[in-house]
mmCIF file of C-alpha atoms in Angstrom:
data_model
loop_
_atom_site.group_PDB
_atom_site.id
_atom_site.type_symbol
_atom_site.label_atom_id
_atom_site.label_comp_id
_atom_site.label_asym_id
_atom_site.label_seq_id
_atom_site.Cartn_x
_atom_site.Cartn_y
_atom_site.Cartn_z
ATOM 1 C CA GLY A 1352 15.356 8.781 8.229
ATOM 2 C CA ALA A 1353 12.209 10.721 7.462
ATOM 3 C CA VAL A 1354 11.401 13.387 10.025
ATOM 4 C CA VAL A 1355 8.054 15.013 10.677
ATOM 5 C CA SER A 1356 7.710 17.967 13.013
ATOM 6 C CA GLN A 1357 4.705 19.555 14.649
ATOM 7 C CA HIS A 1358 4.294 23.005 16.095
ATOM 8 C CA PRO A 1359 3.387 23.858 18.737
ATOM 9 C CA SER A 1360 4.106 20.862 20.934
ATOM 10 C CA ARG A 1361 1.509 22.001 23.428
ATOM 11 C CA VAL A 1362 -1.001 24.813 23.561
ATOM 12 C CA ILE A 1363 -3.451 26.122 26.111
ATOM 13 C CA CYS A 1364 -6.246 28.342 24.895
ATOM 14 C CA LYS A 1365 -9.506 29.819 26.049
ATOM 15 C CA SER A 1366 -12.822 28.405 24.955
ATOM 16 C CA GLY A 1367 -14.045 30.011 21.750
ATOM 17 C CA THR A 1368 -10.647 30.742 20.255
ATOM 18 C CA SER A 1369 -9.132 29.042 17.228
ATOM 19 C CA VAL A 1370 -5.886 27.119 17.308
ATOM 20 C CA LYS A 1371 -3.641 26.261 14.368
ATOM 21 C CA ILE A 1372 -1.318 23.273 14.437
ATOM 22 C CA GLU A 1373 1.407 22.882 11.824
ATOM 23 C CA CYS A 1374 2.795 19.628 10.499
ATOM 24 C CA ARG A 1375 5.969 19.677 8.438
ATOM 25 C CA SER A 1376 7.925 16.990 6.647
ATOM 26 C CA LEU A 1377 11.517 18.124 7.116
ATOM 27 C CA ASP A 1378 13.511 15.989 4.716
ATOM 28 C CA PHE A 1379 11.008 14.665 2.227
ATOM 29 C CA GLN A 1380 8.018 15.757 0.220
ATOM 30 C CA ALA A 1381 4.717 14.437 1.475
ATOM 31 C CA THR A 1382 1.969 14.093 -1.077
ATOM 32 C CA THR A 1383 -0.372 12.830 1.616
ATOM 33 C CA MET A 1384 -0.653 13.761 5.253
ATOM 34 C CA PHE A 1385 -2.969 12.446 7.924
ATOM 35 C CA TRP A 1386 -4.345 13.927 11.103
ATOM 36 C CA TYR A 1387 -5.200 11.839 14.156
ATOM 37 C CA ARG A 1388 -6.456 12.623 17.610
ATOM 38 C CA GLN A 1389 -5.851 10.569 20.681
ATOM 39 C CA PHE A 1390 -7.592 10.648 24.036
ATOM 40 C CA PRO A 1391 -5.800 9.530 27.216
ATOM 41 C CA LYS A 1392 -5.113 5.803 27.281
ATOM 42 C CA LYS A 1393 -6.899 5.368 23.962
ATOM 43 C CA SER A 1394 -5.695 4.504 20.507
ATOM 44 C CA LEU A 1395 -5.206 6.902 17.615
ATOM 45 C CA MET A 1396 -8.325 7.913 15.737
ATOM 46 C CA LEU A 1397 -7.948 9.056 12.144
ATOM 47 C CA MET A 1398 -9.621 12.403 11.575
ATOM 48 C CA ALA A 1399 -8.808 13.220 7.982
ATOM 49 C CA THR A 1400 -6.566 12.607 5.014
ATOM 50 C CA SER A 1401 -5.134 15.535 3.100
ATOM 51 C CA ASN A 1402 -3.503 15.517 -0.288
ATOM 52 C CA GLU A 1403 -1.402 18.418 -1.438
ATOM 53 C CA GLY A 1404 -3.438 20.905 -3.414
ATOM 54 C CA SER A 1405 -6.818 19.326 -2.834
ATOM 55 C CA LYS A 1406 -9.517 19.250 -0.199
ATOM 56 C CA ALA A 1407 -9.114 16.988 2.774
ATOM 57 C CA THR A 1408 -11.163 13.837 3.152
ATOM 58 C CA TYR A 1409 -12.721 13.620 6.581
ATOM 59 C CA GLU A 1410 -13.624 10.466 8.447
ATOM 60 C CA GLN A 1411 -17.205 9.860 9.425
ATOM 61 C CA GLY A 1412 -18.217 11.884 12.439
ATOM 62 C CA VAL A 1413 -15.450 14.487 12.092
ATOM 63 C CA GLU A 1414 -16.792 18.003 11.499
ATOM 64 C CA LYS A 1415 -14.960 19.556 8.580
ATOM 65 C CA ASP A 1416 -16.024 23.058 9.559
ATOM 66 C CA LYS A 1417 -14.690 22.485 13.042
ATOM 67 C CA PHE A 1418 -11.364 21.009 12.030
ATOM 68 C CA LEU A 1419 -10.033 22.911 9.029
ATOM 69 C CA ILE A 1420 -7.204 21.213 7.191
ATOM 70 C CA ASN A 1421 -4.975 22.867 4.625
ATOM 71 C CA HIS A 1422 -2.224 21.115 2.699
ATOM 72 C CA ALA A 1423 -0.866 23.954 0.627
ATOM 73 C CA SER A 1424 2.587 22.564 -0.063
ATOM 74 C CA LEU A 1425 4.373 19.234 -0.221
ATOM 75 C CA THR A 1426 5.976 19.844 3.155
ATOM 76 C CA LEU A 1427 3.287 21.547 5.190
ATOM 77 C CA SER A 1428 -0.194 20.704 6.393
ATOM 78 C CA THR A 1429 -2.132 22.668 8.986
ATOM 79 C CA LEU A 1430 -5.008 21.733 11.254
ATOM 80 C CA THR A 1431 -7.074 24.576 12.655
ATOM 81 C CA VAL A 1432 -9.434 23.830 15.502
ATOM 82 C CA THR A 1433 -12.051 26.529 15.183
ATOM 83 C CA SER A 1434 -13.985 27.909 18.144
ATOM 84 C CA ALA A 1435 -12.332 25.410 20.424
ATOM 85 C CA HIS A 1436 -14.203 24.007 23.400
ATOM 86 C CA PRO A 1437 -13.003 21.922 26.348
ATOM 87 C CA GLU A 1438 -14.148 18.709 24.653
ATOM 88 C CA ASP A 1439 -11.635 19.446 21.864
ATOM 89 C CA SER A 1440 -8.809 19.018 24.345
ATOM 90 C CA SER A 1441 -6.773 16.110 23.075
ATOM 91 C CA PHE A 1442 -3.460 14.946 21.657
ATOM 92 C CA TYR A 1443 -3.310 15.697 17.940
ATOM 93 C CA ILE A 1444 -0.833 13.793 15.788
ATOM 94 C CA CYS A 1445 -0.005 14.168 12.128
ATOM 95 C CA SER A 1446 1.709 11.736 9.833
ATOM 96 C CA ALA A 1447 3.113 11.954 6.331
ATOM 97 C CA LEU A 1448 3.488 9.582 3.434
ATOM 98 C CA PRO A 1449 6.632 10.184 1.367
ATOM 99 C CA GLY A 1450 5.076 9.572 -2.015
ATOM 100 C CA PRO A 1451 2.553 7.728 -4.143
ATOM 101 C CA GLY A 1452 2.732 4.034 -3.554
ATOM 102 C CA ARG A 1453 4.937 4.433 -0.524
ATOM 103 C CA GLN A 1454 3.521 2.623 2.470
ATOM 104 C CA THR A 1455 5.433 3.762 5.506
ATOM 105 C CA GLN A 1456 3.884 6.602 7.440
ATOM 106 C CA TYR A 1457 6.126 8.842 9.479
ATOM 107 C CA PHE A 1458 4.531 10.477 12.477
ATOM 108 C CA GLY A 1459 5.039 13.830 14.114
ATOM 109 C CA PRO A 1460 5.660 14.141 17.857
ATOM 110 C CA GLY A 1461 2.121 15.310 18.522
ATOM 111 C CA THR A 1462 0.495 18.482 19.848
ATOM 112 C CA ARG A 1463 -1.273 18.530 23.160
ATOM 113 C CA LEU A 1464 -4.215 20.924 23.162
ATOM 114 C CA LEU A 1465 -5.903 22.048 26.354
ATOM 115 C CA VAL A 1466 -8.963 24.236 26.029
ATOM 116 C CA LEU A 1467 -10.004 26.005 29.211
ATOM 117 C CA ASP B 1108 -8.226 -3.017 6.017
ATOM 118 C CA ALA B 1109 -8.079 -6.248 7.979
ATOM 119 C CA LYS B 1110 -8.662 -6.083 11.699
ATOM 120 C CA THR B 1111 -5.892 -7.112 14.058
ATOM 121 C CA THR B 1112 -6.005 -8.615 17.526
ATOM 122 C CA GLN B 1113 -3.258 -8.093 20.078
ATOM 123 C CA PRO B 1114 -2.977 -8.919 23.775
ATOM 124 C CA PRO B 1115 -3.606 -5.786 25.823
ATOM 125 C CA SER B 1116 -0.424 -6.031 27.845
ATOM 126 C CA MET B 1117 2.826 -7.938 28.256
ATOM 127 C CA ASP B 1118 5.805 -7.813 30.572
ATOM 128 C CA CYS B 1119 9.392 -8.568 29.666
ATOM 129 C CA ALA B 1120 12.603 -8.682 31.667
ATOM 130 C CA GLU B 1121 15.316 -6.269 30.632
ATOM 131 C CA GLY B 1122 17.834 -7.934 28.325
ATOM 132 C CA ARG B 1123 15.495 -10.710 27.329
ATOM 133 C CA ALA B 1124 13.680 -11.056 24.029
ATOM 134 C CA ALA B 1125 10.209 -9.579 23.817
ATOM 135 C CA ASN B 1126 7.838 -11.471 21.525
ATOM 136 C CA LEU B 1127 4.677 -9.569 20.672
ATOM 137 C CA PRO B 1128 1.978 -11.512 18.827
ATOM 138 C CA CYS B 1129 -0.647 -10.213 16.426
ATOM 139 C CA ASN B 1130 -3.538 -12.034 14.813
ATOM 140 C CA HIS B 1131 -4.793 -10.864 11.438
ATOM 141 C CA SER B 1132 -6.825 -13.832 10.244
ATOM 142 C CA THR B 1133 -8.754 -11.845 7.609
ATOM 143 C CA ILE B 1134 -5.671 -10.404 5.943
ATOM 144 C CA SER B 1135 -5.798 -10.162 2.163
ATOM 145 C CA GLY B 1136 -3.040 -11.206 -0.199
ATOM 146 C CA ASN B 1137 -2.010 -7.641 -0.967
ATOM 147 C CA GLU B 1138 -1.998 -6.383 2.610
ATOM 148 C CA TYR B 1139 1.220 -5.683 4.410
ATOM 149 C CA VAL B 1140 1.810 -6.128 8.135
ATOM 150 C CA TYR B 1141 3.176 -3.009 9.834
ATOM 151 C CA TRP B 1142 4.387 -2.486 13.373
ATOM 152 C CA TYR B 1143 4.594 0.864 15.117
ATOM 153 C CA ARG B 1144 5.188 1.765 18.724
ATOM 154 C CA GLN B 1145 4.192 4.758 20.775
ATOM 155 C CA ILE B 1146 6.132 5.821 23.800
ATOM 156 C CA HIS B 1147 4.087 7.813 26.271
ATOM 157 C CA SER B 1148 3.079 11.266 25.027
ATOM 158 C CA GLN B 1149 4.969 10.907 21.755
ATOM 159 C CA GLY B 1150 3.958 10.224 18.170
ATOM 160 C CA PRO B 1151 4.079 6.647 16.885
ATOM 161 C CA GLN B 1152 7.406 5.369 15.620
ATOM 162 C CA TYR B 1153 7.738 3.039 12.653
ATOM 163 C CA ILE B 1154 9.431 -0.253 13.516
ATOM 164 C CA ILE B 1155 9.180 -2.710 10.661
ATOM 165 C CA HIS B 1156 6.860 -4.089 8.006
ATOM 166 C CA GLY B 1157 6.540 -7.134 5.757
ATOM 167 C CA LEU B 1158 4.333 -8.905 3.266
ATOM 168 C CA LYS B 1159 5.047 -12.610 3.644
ATOM 169 C CA ASN B 1160 8.746 -13.070 4.251
ATOM 170 C CA ASN B 1161 10.347 -12.615 7.617
ATOM 171 C CA GLU B 1162 12.060 -9.274 7.992
ATOM 172 C CA THR B 1163 14.810 -7.935 10.224
ATOM 173 C CA ASN B 1164 16.206 -4.479 10.782
ATOM 174 C CA GLU B 1165 18.221 -2.736 13.434
ATOM 175 C CA MET B 1166 15.232 -2.447 15.727
ATOM 176 C CA ALA B 1167 13.408 -5.739 15.492
ATOM 177 C CA SER B 1168 12.494 -8.879 13.606
ATOM 178 C CA LEU B 1169 9.116 -9.655 12.102
ATOM 179 C CA ILE B 1170 8.009 -13.260 11.765
ATOM 180 C CA ILE B 1171 4.939 -13.848 9.593
ATOM 181 C CA THR B 1172 3.313 -17.272 9.549
ATOM 182 C CA GLU B 1173 3.074 -19.105 6.263
ATOM 183 C CA ASP B 1174 -0.696 -18.590 6.060
ATOM 184 C CA ARG B 1175 -0.114 -14.912 6.977
ATOM 185 C CA LYS B 1176 -2.873 -15.009 9.562
ATOM 186 C CA SER B 1177 -0.577 -14.019 12.380
ATOM 187 C CA SER B 1178 2.772 -12.439 13.027
ATOM 188 C CA THR B 1179 5.214 -11.847 15.851
ATOM 189 C CA LEU B 1180 7.360 -8.821 16.484
ATOM 190 C CA ILE B 1181 10.596 -9.709 18.229
ATOM 191 C CA LEU B 1182 12.712 -7.250 20.150
ATOM 192 C CA PRO B 1183 15.841 -9.353 20.664
ATOM 193 C CA HIS B 1184 17.242 -7.628 23.761
ATOM 194 C CA ALA B 1185 14.588 -5.476 25.358
ATOM 195 C CA THR B 1186 15.649 -2.374 27.273
ATOM 196 C CA LEU B 1187 13.713 -0.130 29.607
ATOM 197 C CA ARG B 1188 13.359 2.352 26.757
ATOM 198 C CA ASP B 1189 11.363 -0.216 24.803
ATOM 199 C CA THR B 1190 8.463 0.223 27.211
ATOM 200 C CA ALA B 1191 5.674 1.466 24.942
ATOM 201 C CA VAL B 1192 2.388 0.606 23.264
ATOM 202 C CA TYR B 1193 3.009 -1.546 20.198
ATOM 203 C CA TYR B 1194 0.544 -1.428 17.328
ATOM 204 C CA CYS B 1195 0.153 -4.068 14.652
ATOM 205 C CA ILE B 1196 -1.570 -2.789 11.509
ATOM 206 C CA VAL B 1197 -2.389 -4.381 8.189
ATOM 207 C CA ARG B 1198 -3.124 -2.368 5.089
ATOM 208 C CA VAL B 1199 -3.031 -2.484 1.314
ATOM 209 C CA GLU B 1200 -0.755 -0.635 -1.046
ATOM 210 C CA GLY B 1201 -2.047 2.121 -3.253
ATOM 211 C CA THR B 1202 -3.606 5.505 -2.800
ATOM 212 C CA ASN B 1203 -5.137 4.615 0.548
ATOM 213 C CA ALA B 1204 -2.030 2.930 1.826
ATOM 214 C CA GLY B 1205 -1.502 5.416 4.581
ATOM 215 C CA LYS B 1206 -4.977 5.254 5.978
ATOM 216 C CA SER B 1207 -4.084 3.139 8.975
ATOM 217 C CA THR B 1208 -6.601 1.882 11.461
ATOM 218 C CA PHE B 1209 -5.001 1.626 14.864
ATOM 219 C CA GLY B 1210 -6.378 -0.922 17.292
ATOM 220 C CA ASP B 1211 -5.690 -0.829 21.009
ATOM 221 C CA GLY B 1212 -2.192 -2.282 20.693
ATOM 222 C CA THR B 1213 -0.118 -4.107 23.290
ATOM 223 C CA THR B 1214 1.361 -2.238 26.207
ATOM 224 C CA LEU B 1215 4.813 -3.713 26.705
ATOM 225 C CA THR B 1216 6.444 -3.076 30.055
ATOM 226 C CA VAL B 1217 10.133 -3.897 30.286
ATOM 227 C CA LYS B 1218 11.161 -4.485 33.883
ATOM 228 C CA PRO B 1219 14.639 -4.301 35.409
#
């Protein structure tokens, strides 16, 4: 089956620093990847959609300068939380779509970010 | 994408079938029904999907009503490891196919 990995699985950082989270599709090429965040006991909230080689499309209310997304290859997308603050602490999850017209998303295991 | 409605929680005895309902009364003809589940502190896991015919795989069965306004996910022999939040999602094919809107889902608790 399709496998998506995320690194790191958890990170603790000081307020004001930037944190990069990697999302990789291990056994397939992902033309589209998605980034979600999830607060405790809440559902997933889509942050942005990224297509390989083009700029990400952000959902309403998500600051693109705060959450930098790069999808430089068909197997890797990165989310950088810039100048992180405690309110950015959350569970960040990526997912990948195997190809155009394919419907099934495959999700990564998530990255738990704690900003002190 | 059509909105879905699921009960917030359900209990099921271990070894028994778990039947999780989902209402999607505004579903369009080209929208698929997808089911995912999320075990605590993990990423969502794909379970099954369908358009209008009933579907079965090694994990579960999906029953879609004839008018497609509701569906039921069936876990035939629930185990303790099936305890999770189950999400029902409907979405179209095409370039925005992956843009899933997750509702609150159903928290299924399988009890010994």
